[in-house]
Short mmCIF file of C-alpha atoms and ligand atoms in Angstrom, two decimals:
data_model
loop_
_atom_site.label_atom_id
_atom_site.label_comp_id
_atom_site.label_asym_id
_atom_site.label_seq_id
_atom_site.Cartn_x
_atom_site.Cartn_y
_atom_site.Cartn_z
CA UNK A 1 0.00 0.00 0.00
CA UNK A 2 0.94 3.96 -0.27
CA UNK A 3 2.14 3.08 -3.80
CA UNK A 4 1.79 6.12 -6.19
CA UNK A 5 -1.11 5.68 -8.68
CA UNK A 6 -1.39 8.59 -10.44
CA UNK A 7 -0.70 6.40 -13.75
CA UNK A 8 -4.00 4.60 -12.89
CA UNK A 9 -5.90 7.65 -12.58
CA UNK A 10 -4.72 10.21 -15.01
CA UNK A 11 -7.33 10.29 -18.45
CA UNK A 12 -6.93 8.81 -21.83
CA UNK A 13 -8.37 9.70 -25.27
CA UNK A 14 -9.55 6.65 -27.03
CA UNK A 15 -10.26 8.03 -31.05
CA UNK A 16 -11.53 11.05 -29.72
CA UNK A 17 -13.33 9.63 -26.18
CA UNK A 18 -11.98 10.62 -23.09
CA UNK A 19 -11.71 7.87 -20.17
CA UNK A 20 -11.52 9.31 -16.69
CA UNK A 21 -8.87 7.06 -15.67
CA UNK A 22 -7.33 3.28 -16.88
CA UNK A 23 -9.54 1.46 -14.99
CA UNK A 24 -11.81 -0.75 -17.33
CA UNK A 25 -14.31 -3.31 -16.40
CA UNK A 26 -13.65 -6.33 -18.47
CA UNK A 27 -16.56 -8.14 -21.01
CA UNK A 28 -18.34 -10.86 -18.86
CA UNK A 29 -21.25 -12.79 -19.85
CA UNK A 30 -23.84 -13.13 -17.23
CA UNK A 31 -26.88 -14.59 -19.44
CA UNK A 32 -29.41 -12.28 -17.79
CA UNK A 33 -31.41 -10.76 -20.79
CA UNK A 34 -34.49 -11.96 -21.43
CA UNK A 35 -35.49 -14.67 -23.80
CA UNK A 36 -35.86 -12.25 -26.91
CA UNK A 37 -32.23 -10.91 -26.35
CA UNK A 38 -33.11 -7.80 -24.38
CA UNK A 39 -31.25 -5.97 -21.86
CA UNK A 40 -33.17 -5.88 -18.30
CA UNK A 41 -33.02 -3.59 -15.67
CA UNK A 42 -31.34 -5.82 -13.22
CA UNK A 43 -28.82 -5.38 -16.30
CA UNK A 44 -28.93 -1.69 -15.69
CA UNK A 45 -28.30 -1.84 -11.75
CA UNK A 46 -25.62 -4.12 -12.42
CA UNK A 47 -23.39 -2.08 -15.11
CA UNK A 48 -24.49 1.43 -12.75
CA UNK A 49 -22.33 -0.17 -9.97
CA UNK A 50 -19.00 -0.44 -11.92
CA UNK A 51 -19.79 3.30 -12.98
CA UNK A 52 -20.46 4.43 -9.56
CA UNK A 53 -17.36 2.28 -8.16
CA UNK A 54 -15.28 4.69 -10.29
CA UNK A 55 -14.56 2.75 -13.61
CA UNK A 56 -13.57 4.86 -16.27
CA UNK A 57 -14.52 2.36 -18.89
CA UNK A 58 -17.38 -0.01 -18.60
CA UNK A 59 -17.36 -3.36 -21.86
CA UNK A 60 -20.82 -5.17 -21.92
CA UNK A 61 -20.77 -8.23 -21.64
CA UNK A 62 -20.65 -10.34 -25.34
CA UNK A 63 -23.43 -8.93 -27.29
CA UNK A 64 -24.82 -11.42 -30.07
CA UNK A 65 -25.20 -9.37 -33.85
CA UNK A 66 -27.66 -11.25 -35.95
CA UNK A 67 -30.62 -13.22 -36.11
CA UNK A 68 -28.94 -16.06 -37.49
CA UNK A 69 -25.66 -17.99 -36.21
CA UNK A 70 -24.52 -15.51 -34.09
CA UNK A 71 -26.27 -15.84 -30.52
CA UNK A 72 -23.92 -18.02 -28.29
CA UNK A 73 -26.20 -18.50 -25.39
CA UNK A 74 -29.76 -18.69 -24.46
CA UNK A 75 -30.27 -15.26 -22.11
CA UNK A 76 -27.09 -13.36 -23.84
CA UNK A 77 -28.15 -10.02 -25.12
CA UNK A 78 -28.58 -9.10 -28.34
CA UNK A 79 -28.50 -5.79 -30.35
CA UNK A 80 -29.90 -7.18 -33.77
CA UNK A 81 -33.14 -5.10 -34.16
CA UNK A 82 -34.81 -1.83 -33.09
CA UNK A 83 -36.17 -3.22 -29.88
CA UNK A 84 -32.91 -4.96 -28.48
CA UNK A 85 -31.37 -1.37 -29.25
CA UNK A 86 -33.40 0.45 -27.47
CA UNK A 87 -33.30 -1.92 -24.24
CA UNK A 88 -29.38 -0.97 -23.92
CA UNK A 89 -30.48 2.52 -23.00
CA UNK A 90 -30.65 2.43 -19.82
CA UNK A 91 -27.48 0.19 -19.05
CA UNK A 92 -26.09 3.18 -21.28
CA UNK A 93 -27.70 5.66 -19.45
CA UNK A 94 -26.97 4.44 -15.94
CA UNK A 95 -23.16 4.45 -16.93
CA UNK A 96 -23.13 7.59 -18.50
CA UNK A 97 -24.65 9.53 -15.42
CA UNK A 98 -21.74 8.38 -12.70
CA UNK A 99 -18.97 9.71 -15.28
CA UNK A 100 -18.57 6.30 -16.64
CA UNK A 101 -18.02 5.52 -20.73
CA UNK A 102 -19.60 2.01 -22.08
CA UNK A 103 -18.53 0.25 -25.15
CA UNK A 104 -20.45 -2.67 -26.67
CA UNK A 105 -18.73 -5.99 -27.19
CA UNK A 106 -20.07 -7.31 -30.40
CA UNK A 107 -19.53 -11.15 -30.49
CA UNK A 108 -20.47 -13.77 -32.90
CA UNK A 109 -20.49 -17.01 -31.41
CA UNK A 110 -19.95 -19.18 -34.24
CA UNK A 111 -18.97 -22.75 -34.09
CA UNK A 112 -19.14 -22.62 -29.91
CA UNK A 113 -22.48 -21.00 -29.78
CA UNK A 114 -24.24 -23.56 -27.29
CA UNK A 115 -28.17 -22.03 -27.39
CA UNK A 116 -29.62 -20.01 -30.43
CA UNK A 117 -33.45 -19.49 -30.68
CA UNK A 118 -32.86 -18.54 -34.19
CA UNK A 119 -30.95 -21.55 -35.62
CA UNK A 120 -30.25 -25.23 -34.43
CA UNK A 121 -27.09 -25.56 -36.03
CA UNK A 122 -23.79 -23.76 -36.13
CA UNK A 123 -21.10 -22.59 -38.62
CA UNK A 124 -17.72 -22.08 -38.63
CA UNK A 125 -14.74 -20.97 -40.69
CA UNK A 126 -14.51 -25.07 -41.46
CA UNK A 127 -16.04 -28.24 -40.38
CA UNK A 128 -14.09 -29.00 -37.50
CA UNK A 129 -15.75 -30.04 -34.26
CA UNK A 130 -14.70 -27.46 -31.04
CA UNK A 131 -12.38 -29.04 -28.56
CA UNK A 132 -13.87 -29.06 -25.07
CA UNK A 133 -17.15 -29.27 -23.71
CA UNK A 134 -20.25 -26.55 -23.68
CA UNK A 135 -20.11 -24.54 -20.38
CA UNK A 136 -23.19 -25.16 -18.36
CA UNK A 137 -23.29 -22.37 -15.96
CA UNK A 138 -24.67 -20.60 -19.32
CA UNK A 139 -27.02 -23.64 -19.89
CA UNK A 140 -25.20 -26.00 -21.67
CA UNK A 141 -24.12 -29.61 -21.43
CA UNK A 142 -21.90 -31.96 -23.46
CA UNK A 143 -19.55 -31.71 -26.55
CA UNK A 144 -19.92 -29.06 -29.11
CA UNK A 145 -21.64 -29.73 -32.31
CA UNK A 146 -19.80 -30.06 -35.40
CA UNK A 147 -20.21 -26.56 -37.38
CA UNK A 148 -21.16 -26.53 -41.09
CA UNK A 149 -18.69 -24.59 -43.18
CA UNK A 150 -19.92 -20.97 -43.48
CA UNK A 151 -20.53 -19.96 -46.92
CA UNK A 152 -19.67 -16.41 -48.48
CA UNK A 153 -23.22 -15.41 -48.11
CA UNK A 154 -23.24 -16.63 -44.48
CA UNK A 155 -19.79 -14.47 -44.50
CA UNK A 156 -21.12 -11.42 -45.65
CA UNK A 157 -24.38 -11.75 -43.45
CA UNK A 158 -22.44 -12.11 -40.11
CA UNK A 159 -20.10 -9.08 -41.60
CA UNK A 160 -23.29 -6.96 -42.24
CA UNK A 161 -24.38 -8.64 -38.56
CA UNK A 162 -21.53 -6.80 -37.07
CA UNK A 163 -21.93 -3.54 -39.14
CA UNK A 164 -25.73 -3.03 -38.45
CA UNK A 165 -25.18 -3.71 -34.49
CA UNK A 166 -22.05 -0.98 -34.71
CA UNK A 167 -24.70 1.59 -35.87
CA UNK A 168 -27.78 0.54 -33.51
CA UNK A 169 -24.96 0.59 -30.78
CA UNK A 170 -24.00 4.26 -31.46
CA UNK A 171 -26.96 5.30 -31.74
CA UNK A 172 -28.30 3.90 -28.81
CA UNK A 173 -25.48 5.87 -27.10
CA UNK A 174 -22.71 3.74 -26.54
CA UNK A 175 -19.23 5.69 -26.75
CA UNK A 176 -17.37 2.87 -28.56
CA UNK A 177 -17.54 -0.43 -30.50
CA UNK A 178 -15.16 -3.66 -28.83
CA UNK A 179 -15.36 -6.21 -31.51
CA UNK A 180 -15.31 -9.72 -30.26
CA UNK A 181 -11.60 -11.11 -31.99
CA UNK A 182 -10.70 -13.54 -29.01
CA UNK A 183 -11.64 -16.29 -26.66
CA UNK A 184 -12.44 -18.70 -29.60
CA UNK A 185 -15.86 -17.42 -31.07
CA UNK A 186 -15.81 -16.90 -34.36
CA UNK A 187 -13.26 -14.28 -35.37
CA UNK A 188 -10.91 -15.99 -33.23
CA UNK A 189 -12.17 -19.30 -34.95
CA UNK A 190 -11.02 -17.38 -38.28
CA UNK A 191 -7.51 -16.96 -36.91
CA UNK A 192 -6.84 -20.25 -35.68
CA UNK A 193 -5.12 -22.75 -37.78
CA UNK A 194 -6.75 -26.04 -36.69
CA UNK A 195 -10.11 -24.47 -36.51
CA UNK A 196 -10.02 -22.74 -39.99
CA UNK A 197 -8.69 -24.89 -42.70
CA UNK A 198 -9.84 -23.09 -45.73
CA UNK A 199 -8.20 -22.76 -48.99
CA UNK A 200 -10.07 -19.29 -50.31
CA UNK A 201 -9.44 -16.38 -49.38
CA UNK A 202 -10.87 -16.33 -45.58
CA UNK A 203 -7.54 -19.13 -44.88
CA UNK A 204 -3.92 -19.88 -45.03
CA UNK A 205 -1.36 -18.20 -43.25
CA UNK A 206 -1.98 -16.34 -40.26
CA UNK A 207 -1.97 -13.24 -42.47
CA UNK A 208 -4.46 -14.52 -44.94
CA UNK A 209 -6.25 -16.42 -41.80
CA UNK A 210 -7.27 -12.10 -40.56
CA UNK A 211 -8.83 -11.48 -43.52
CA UNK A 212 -12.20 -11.88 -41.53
CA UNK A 213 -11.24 -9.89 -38.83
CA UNK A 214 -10.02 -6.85 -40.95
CA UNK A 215 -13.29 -7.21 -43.27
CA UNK A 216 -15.40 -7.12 -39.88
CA UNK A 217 -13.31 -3.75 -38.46
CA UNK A 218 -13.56 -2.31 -42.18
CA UNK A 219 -17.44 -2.47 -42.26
CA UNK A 220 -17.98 -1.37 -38.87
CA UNK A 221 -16.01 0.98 -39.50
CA UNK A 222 -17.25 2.18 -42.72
CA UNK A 223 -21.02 2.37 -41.06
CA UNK A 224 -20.14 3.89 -37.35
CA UNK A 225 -17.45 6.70 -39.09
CA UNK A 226 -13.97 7.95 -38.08
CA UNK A 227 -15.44 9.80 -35.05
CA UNK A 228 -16.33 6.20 -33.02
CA UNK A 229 -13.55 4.23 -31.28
CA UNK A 230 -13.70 0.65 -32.90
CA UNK A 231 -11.22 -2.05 -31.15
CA UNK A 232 -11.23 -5.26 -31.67
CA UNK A 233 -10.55 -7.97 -28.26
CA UNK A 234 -7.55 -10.87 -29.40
CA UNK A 235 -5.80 -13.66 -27.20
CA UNK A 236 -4.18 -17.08 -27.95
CA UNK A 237 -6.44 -19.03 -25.27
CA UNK A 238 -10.24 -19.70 -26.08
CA UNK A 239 -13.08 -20.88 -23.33
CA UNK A 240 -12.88 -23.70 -25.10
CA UNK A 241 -9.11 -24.57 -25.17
CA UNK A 242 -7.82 -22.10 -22.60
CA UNK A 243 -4.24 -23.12 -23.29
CA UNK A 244 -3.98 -22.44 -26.68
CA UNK A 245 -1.07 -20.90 -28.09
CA UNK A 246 -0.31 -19.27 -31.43
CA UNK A 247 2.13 -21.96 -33.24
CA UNK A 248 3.78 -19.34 -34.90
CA UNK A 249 4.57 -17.44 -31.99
CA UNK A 250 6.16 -13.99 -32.09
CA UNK A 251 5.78 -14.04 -35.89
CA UNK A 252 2.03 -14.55 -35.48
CA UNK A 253 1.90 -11.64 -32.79
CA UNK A 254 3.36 -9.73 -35.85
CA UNK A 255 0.49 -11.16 -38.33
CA UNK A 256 -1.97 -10.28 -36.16
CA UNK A 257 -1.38 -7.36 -34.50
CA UNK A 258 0.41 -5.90 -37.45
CA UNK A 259 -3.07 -5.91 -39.66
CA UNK A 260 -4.39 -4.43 -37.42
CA UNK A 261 -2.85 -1.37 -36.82
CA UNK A 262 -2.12 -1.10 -40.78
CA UNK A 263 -6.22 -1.21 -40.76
CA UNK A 264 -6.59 1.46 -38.71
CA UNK A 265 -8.21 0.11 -35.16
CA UNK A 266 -8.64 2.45 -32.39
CA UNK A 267 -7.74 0.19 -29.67
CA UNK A 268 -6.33 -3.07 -29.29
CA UNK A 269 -7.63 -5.31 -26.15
CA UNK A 270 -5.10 -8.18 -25.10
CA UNK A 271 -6.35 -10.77 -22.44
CA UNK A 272 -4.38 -13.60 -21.30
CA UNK A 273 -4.31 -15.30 -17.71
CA UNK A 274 -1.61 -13.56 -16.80
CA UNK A 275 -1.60 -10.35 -18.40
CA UNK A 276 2.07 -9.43 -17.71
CA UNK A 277 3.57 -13.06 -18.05
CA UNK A 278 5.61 -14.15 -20.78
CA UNK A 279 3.14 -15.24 -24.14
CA UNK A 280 5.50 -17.80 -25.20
CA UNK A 281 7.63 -20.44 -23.13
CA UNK A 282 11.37 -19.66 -23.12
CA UNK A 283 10.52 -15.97 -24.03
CA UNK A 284 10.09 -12.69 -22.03
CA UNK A 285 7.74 -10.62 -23.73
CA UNK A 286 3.97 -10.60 -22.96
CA UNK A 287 1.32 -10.15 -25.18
CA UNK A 288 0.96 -6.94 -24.43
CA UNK A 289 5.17 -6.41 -25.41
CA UNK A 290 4.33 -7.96 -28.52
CA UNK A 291 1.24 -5.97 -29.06
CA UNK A 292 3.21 -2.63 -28.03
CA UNK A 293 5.92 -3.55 -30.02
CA UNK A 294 3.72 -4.67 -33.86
CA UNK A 295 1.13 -1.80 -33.26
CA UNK A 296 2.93 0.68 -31.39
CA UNK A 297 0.87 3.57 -32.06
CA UNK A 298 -2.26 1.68 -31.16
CA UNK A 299 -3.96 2.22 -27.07
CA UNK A 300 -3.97 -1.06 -25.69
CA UNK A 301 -6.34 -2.65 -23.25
CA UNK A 302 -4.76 -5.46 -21.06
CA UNK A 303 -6.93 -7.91 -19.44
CA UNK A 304 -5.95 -10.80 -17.12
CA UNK A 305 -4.91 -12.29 -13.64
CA UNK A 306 -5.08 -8.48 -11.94
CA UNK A 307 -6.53 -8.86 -8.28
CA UNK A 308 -5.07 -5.62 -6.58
CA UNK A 309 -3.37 -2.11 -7.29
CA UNK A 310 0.47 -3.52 -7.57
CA UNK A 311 -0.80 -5.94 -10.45
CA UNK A 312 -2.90 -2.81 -12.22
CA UNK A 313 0.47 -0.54 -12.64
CA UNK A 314 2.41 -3.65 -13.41
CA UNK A 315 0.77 -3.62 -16.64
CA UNK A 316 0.73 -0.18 -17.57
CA UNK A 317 4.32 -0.65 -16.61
CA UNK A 318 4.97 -3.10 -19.43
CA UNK A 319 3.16 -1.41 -21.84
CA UNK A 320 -0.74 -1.00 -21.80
CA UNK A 321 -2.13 2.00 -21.63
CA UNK A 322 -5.57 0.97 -20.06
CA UNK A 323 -6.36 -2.01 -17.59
CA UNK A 324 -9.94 -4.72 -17.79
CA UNK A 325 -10.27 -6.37 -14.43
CA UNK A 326 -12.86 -9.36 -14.53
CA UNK A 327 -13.33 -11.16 -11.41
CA UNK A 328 -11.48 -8.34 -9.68
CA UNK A 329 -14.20 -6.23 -11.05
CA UNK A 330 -16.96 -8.54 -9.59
CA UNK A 331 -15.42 -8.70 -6.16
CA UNK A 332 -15.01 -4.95 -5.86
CA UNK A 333 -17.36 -3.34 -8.15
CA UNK A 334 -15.94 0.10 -6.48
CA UNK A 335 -12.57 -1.47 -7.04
CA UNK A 336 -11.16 1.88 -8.72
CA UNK A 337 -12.73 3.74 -5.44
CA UNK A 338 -11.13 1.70 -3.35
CA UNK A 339 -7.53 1.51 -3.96
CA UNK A 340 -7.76 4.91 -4.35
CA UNK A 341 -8.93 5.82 -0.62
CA UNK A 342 -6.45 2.75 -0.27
CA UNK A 343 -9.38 0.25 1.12
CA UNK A 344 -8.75 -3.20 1.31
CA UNK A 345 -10.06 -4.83 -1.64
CA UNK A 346 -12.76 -8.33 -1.19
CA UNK A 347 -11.59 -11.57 -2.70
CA UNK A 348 -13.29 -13.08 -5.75
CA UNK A 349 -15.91 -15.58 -4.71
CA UNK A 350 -16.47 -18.07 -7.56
CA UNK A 351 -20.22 -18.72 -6.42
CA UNK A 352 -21.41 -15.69 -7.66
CA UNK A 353 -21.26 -17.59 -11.07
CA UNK A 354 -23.00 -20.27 -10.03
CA UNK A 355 -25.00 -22.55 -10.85
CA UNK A 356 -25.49 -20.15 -13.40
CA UNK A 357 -24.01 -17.75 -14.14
CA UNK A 358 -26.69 -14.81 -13.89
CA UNK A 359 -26.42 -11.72 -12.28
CA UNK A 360 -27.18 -12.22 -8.41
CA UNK A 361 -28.93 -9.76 -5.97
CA UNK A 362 -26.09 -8.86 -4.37
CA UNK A 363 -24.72 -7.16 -7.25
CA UNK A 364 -27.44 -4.54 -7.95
CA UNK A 365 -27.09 -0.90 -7.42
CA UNK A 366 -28.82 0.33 -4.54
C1 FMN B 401 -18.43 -14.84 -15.97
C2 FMN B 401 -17.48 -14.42 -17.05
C3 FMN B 401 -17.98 -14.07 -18.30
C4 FMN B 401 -17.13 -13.66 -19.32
N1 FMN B 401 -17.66 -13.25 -20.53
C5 FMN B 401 -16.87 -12.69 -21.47
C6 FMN B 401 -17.42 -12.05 -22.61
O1 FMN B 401 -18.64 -11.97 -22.82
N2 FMN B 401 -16.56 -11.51 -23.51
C7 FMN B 401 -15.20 -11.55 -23.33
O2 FMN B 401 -14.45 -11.05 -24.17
N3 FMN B 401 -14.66 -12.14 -22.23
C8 FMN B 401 -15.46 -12.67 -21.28
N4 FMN B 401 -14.91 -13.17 -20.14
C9 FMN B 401 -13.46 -13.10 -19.92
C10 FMN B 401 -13.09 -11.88 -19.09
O3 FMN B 401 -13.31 -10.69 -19.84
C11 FMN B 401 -11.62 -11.94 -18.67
O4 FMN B 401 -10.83 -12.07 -19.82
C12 FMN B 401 -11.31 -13.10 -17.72
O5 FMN B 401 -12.21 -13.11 -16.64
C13 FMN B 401 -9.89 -12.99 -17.18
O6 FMN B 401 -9.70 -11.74 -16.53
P1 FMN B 401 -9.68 -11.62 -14.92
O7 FMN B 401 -8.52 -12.46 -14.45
O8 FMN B 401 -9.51 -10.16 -14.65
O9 FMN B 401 -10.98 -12.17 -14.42
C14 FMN B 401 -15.74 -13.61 -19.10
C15 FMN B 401 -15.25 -13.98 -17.84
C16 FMN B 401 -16.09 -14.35 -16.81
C17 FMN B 401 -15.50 -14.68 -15.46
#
């Protein structure tokens, strides 16, 4: 304790959006919409919290894009029509009026989605089944299915999918657009060599393999304009294969992070278990080194492992300019507050996500 964080609470400008301080709430799925995809109040009390707690930057929770292959799980939120839209108001709303900003996580499930009311089968980049099994504090049980091969109309639907949600986001009133690259849903299926084995132009190297991600950042981009942060979320581990890591290591890093910052993102958002560990065994840098060094003009957004104030500047200290907390976050949803009146901070308690993994009364805003 008595540690200087003034790093931790001096303001950033994301693409034009000012953040009070690095403190960001990371994306976490709680399944607590309703059965139609929209955003409740208990949503609204939940999300007001992390604002009120002092966040500077609030990400929703995965939110699903289309009305076809895209939902991952039954009770996520959606923002695919009108009606979704306009339920994210108030979660916008309640952030907004305690200082906080709010971006929306746009996520297409893909090959791991595990409840859709709009389809009963899944795509991905190819026909390969998912390693691991379906999570069930989100309502599922067993092995994943096998996707179907997405075709290039299915491509350019979930591309438009991402694109239309962008604009209902901003003009619902979010500040920013996080699009869903990691984790293992479908961009991150795109990038992965066992799980995309295509030979046209969506595969081959890891280059060629973010051709889906840079098509998905050029349309949202194209239909949200220059003035609205887009990032885009990447890591090597998945929910499905959490120890996945890129086989061509460093070089990959380059691939990846390298497109995009040619493309033009506004943020990059690196999460790993450790967010300051070594990526790679037998190598020092971190992701976020890596990420520094391939897109070094881009702000980056580390996520991962951080449980108190030390661990927070420990990652700004190796190159991030902003930090997510997770758990962290849903221990001490006034975690920002606290370190700063130098409080001591709660310690995660995993049956908050359990049996499933809903938002629980304790976690409303008075
Ligand atoms: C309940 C729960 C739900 C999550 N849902 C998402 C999600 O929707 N989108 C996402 O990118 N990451 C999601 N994550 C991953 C977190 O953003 C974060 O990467 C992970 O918890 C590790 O960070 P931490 O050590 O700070 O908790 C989720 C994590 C948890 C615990």
């Amino acid at each position: 304790m008595g540690t200087d964080t003034k790093g931790l609470f001096t303001a950033i400008d994301i693409n034009g959006v000012t953040l009070r301080n690095r403190l960001a709430v990371a994306p976490m799925t709680r399944v607590s919409a309703t059965e139609e995809g929209a955003a409740t109040e208990i949503m609204a009390r939940y999300y007001e919290r992390f604002a009120h707690g002092g966040f500077g930057l609030l990400i929703t929770e995965g939110i699903y894009t289309d009305q076809a292959f895209s939902q991952g799980y039954l009770h996520q939120p959606g923002i695919t029509d009108e009606a979704q839209a306009q339920a994210w108001r108030p979660v916008v709303d309640a952030a907004h009026q305690h200082g906080a900003r709010i971006f929306a996580q746009l996520m297409h499930a893909g090959a791991i989605s595990q409840g859709n009311r709009f389809r009963n089968t899944t795509i991905g980049p190819s026909a390969v089944q998912p390693k691991g099994q379906q999570m069930e504090f989100y309502y599922g049980k067993g092995a994943y299915r096998t996707p179907a091969a997405i075709t290039e109309e299915q491509i350019a639907e979930a591309v438009e999918g991402f694109a239309a949600s962008a604009a209902r986001a901003v003009a619902a009133g979010f500040d920013g657009i996080e699009i869903h690259g990691a984790n293992g849903y479908l961009i991150d299926q795109f990038l992965t060599d066992y799980a995309n084995q295509r030979s046209d132009r969506w595969g081959g190297d890891t280059r060629q393999r973010t051709a889906f991600v840079r098509t998905v950042f050029e349309a949202v981009r194209a239909k949200v304009g220059s003035s609205v942060p887009v990032g885009v979320r990447i890591s090597q581990g998945k929910v499905n294969d959490f120890t996945h890591k890129w086989a061509g290591r460093e070089q990959d890093a380059k691939a990846i992070f390298g497109t995009l910052a040619e493309a033009g993102i506004s943020y990059i958002h690196v999460t790993e278990h450790k967010a300051w560990e070594p990526a790679f065994d037998g190598s020092q840098d971190s992701l976020v080194a890596l990420a520094r060094r391939y897109a070094p003009q881009v702000p980056l957004i580390a996520n991962g492992g951080v449980q108190d104030r030390a661990q927070a500047q420990e990652v700004l200290a190796v190159g991030a300019q902003i930090v997510a907390l997770g758990k962290a976050a849903l221990a001490n949803p006034d975690f920002p507050n606290r370190i700063q009146a130098a409080q001591e901070l709660a310690g995660f308690d995993q049956a908050i996500l359990g049996p499933i993994a809903n938002i629980k009364p304790t976690e409303l805003a008075a």
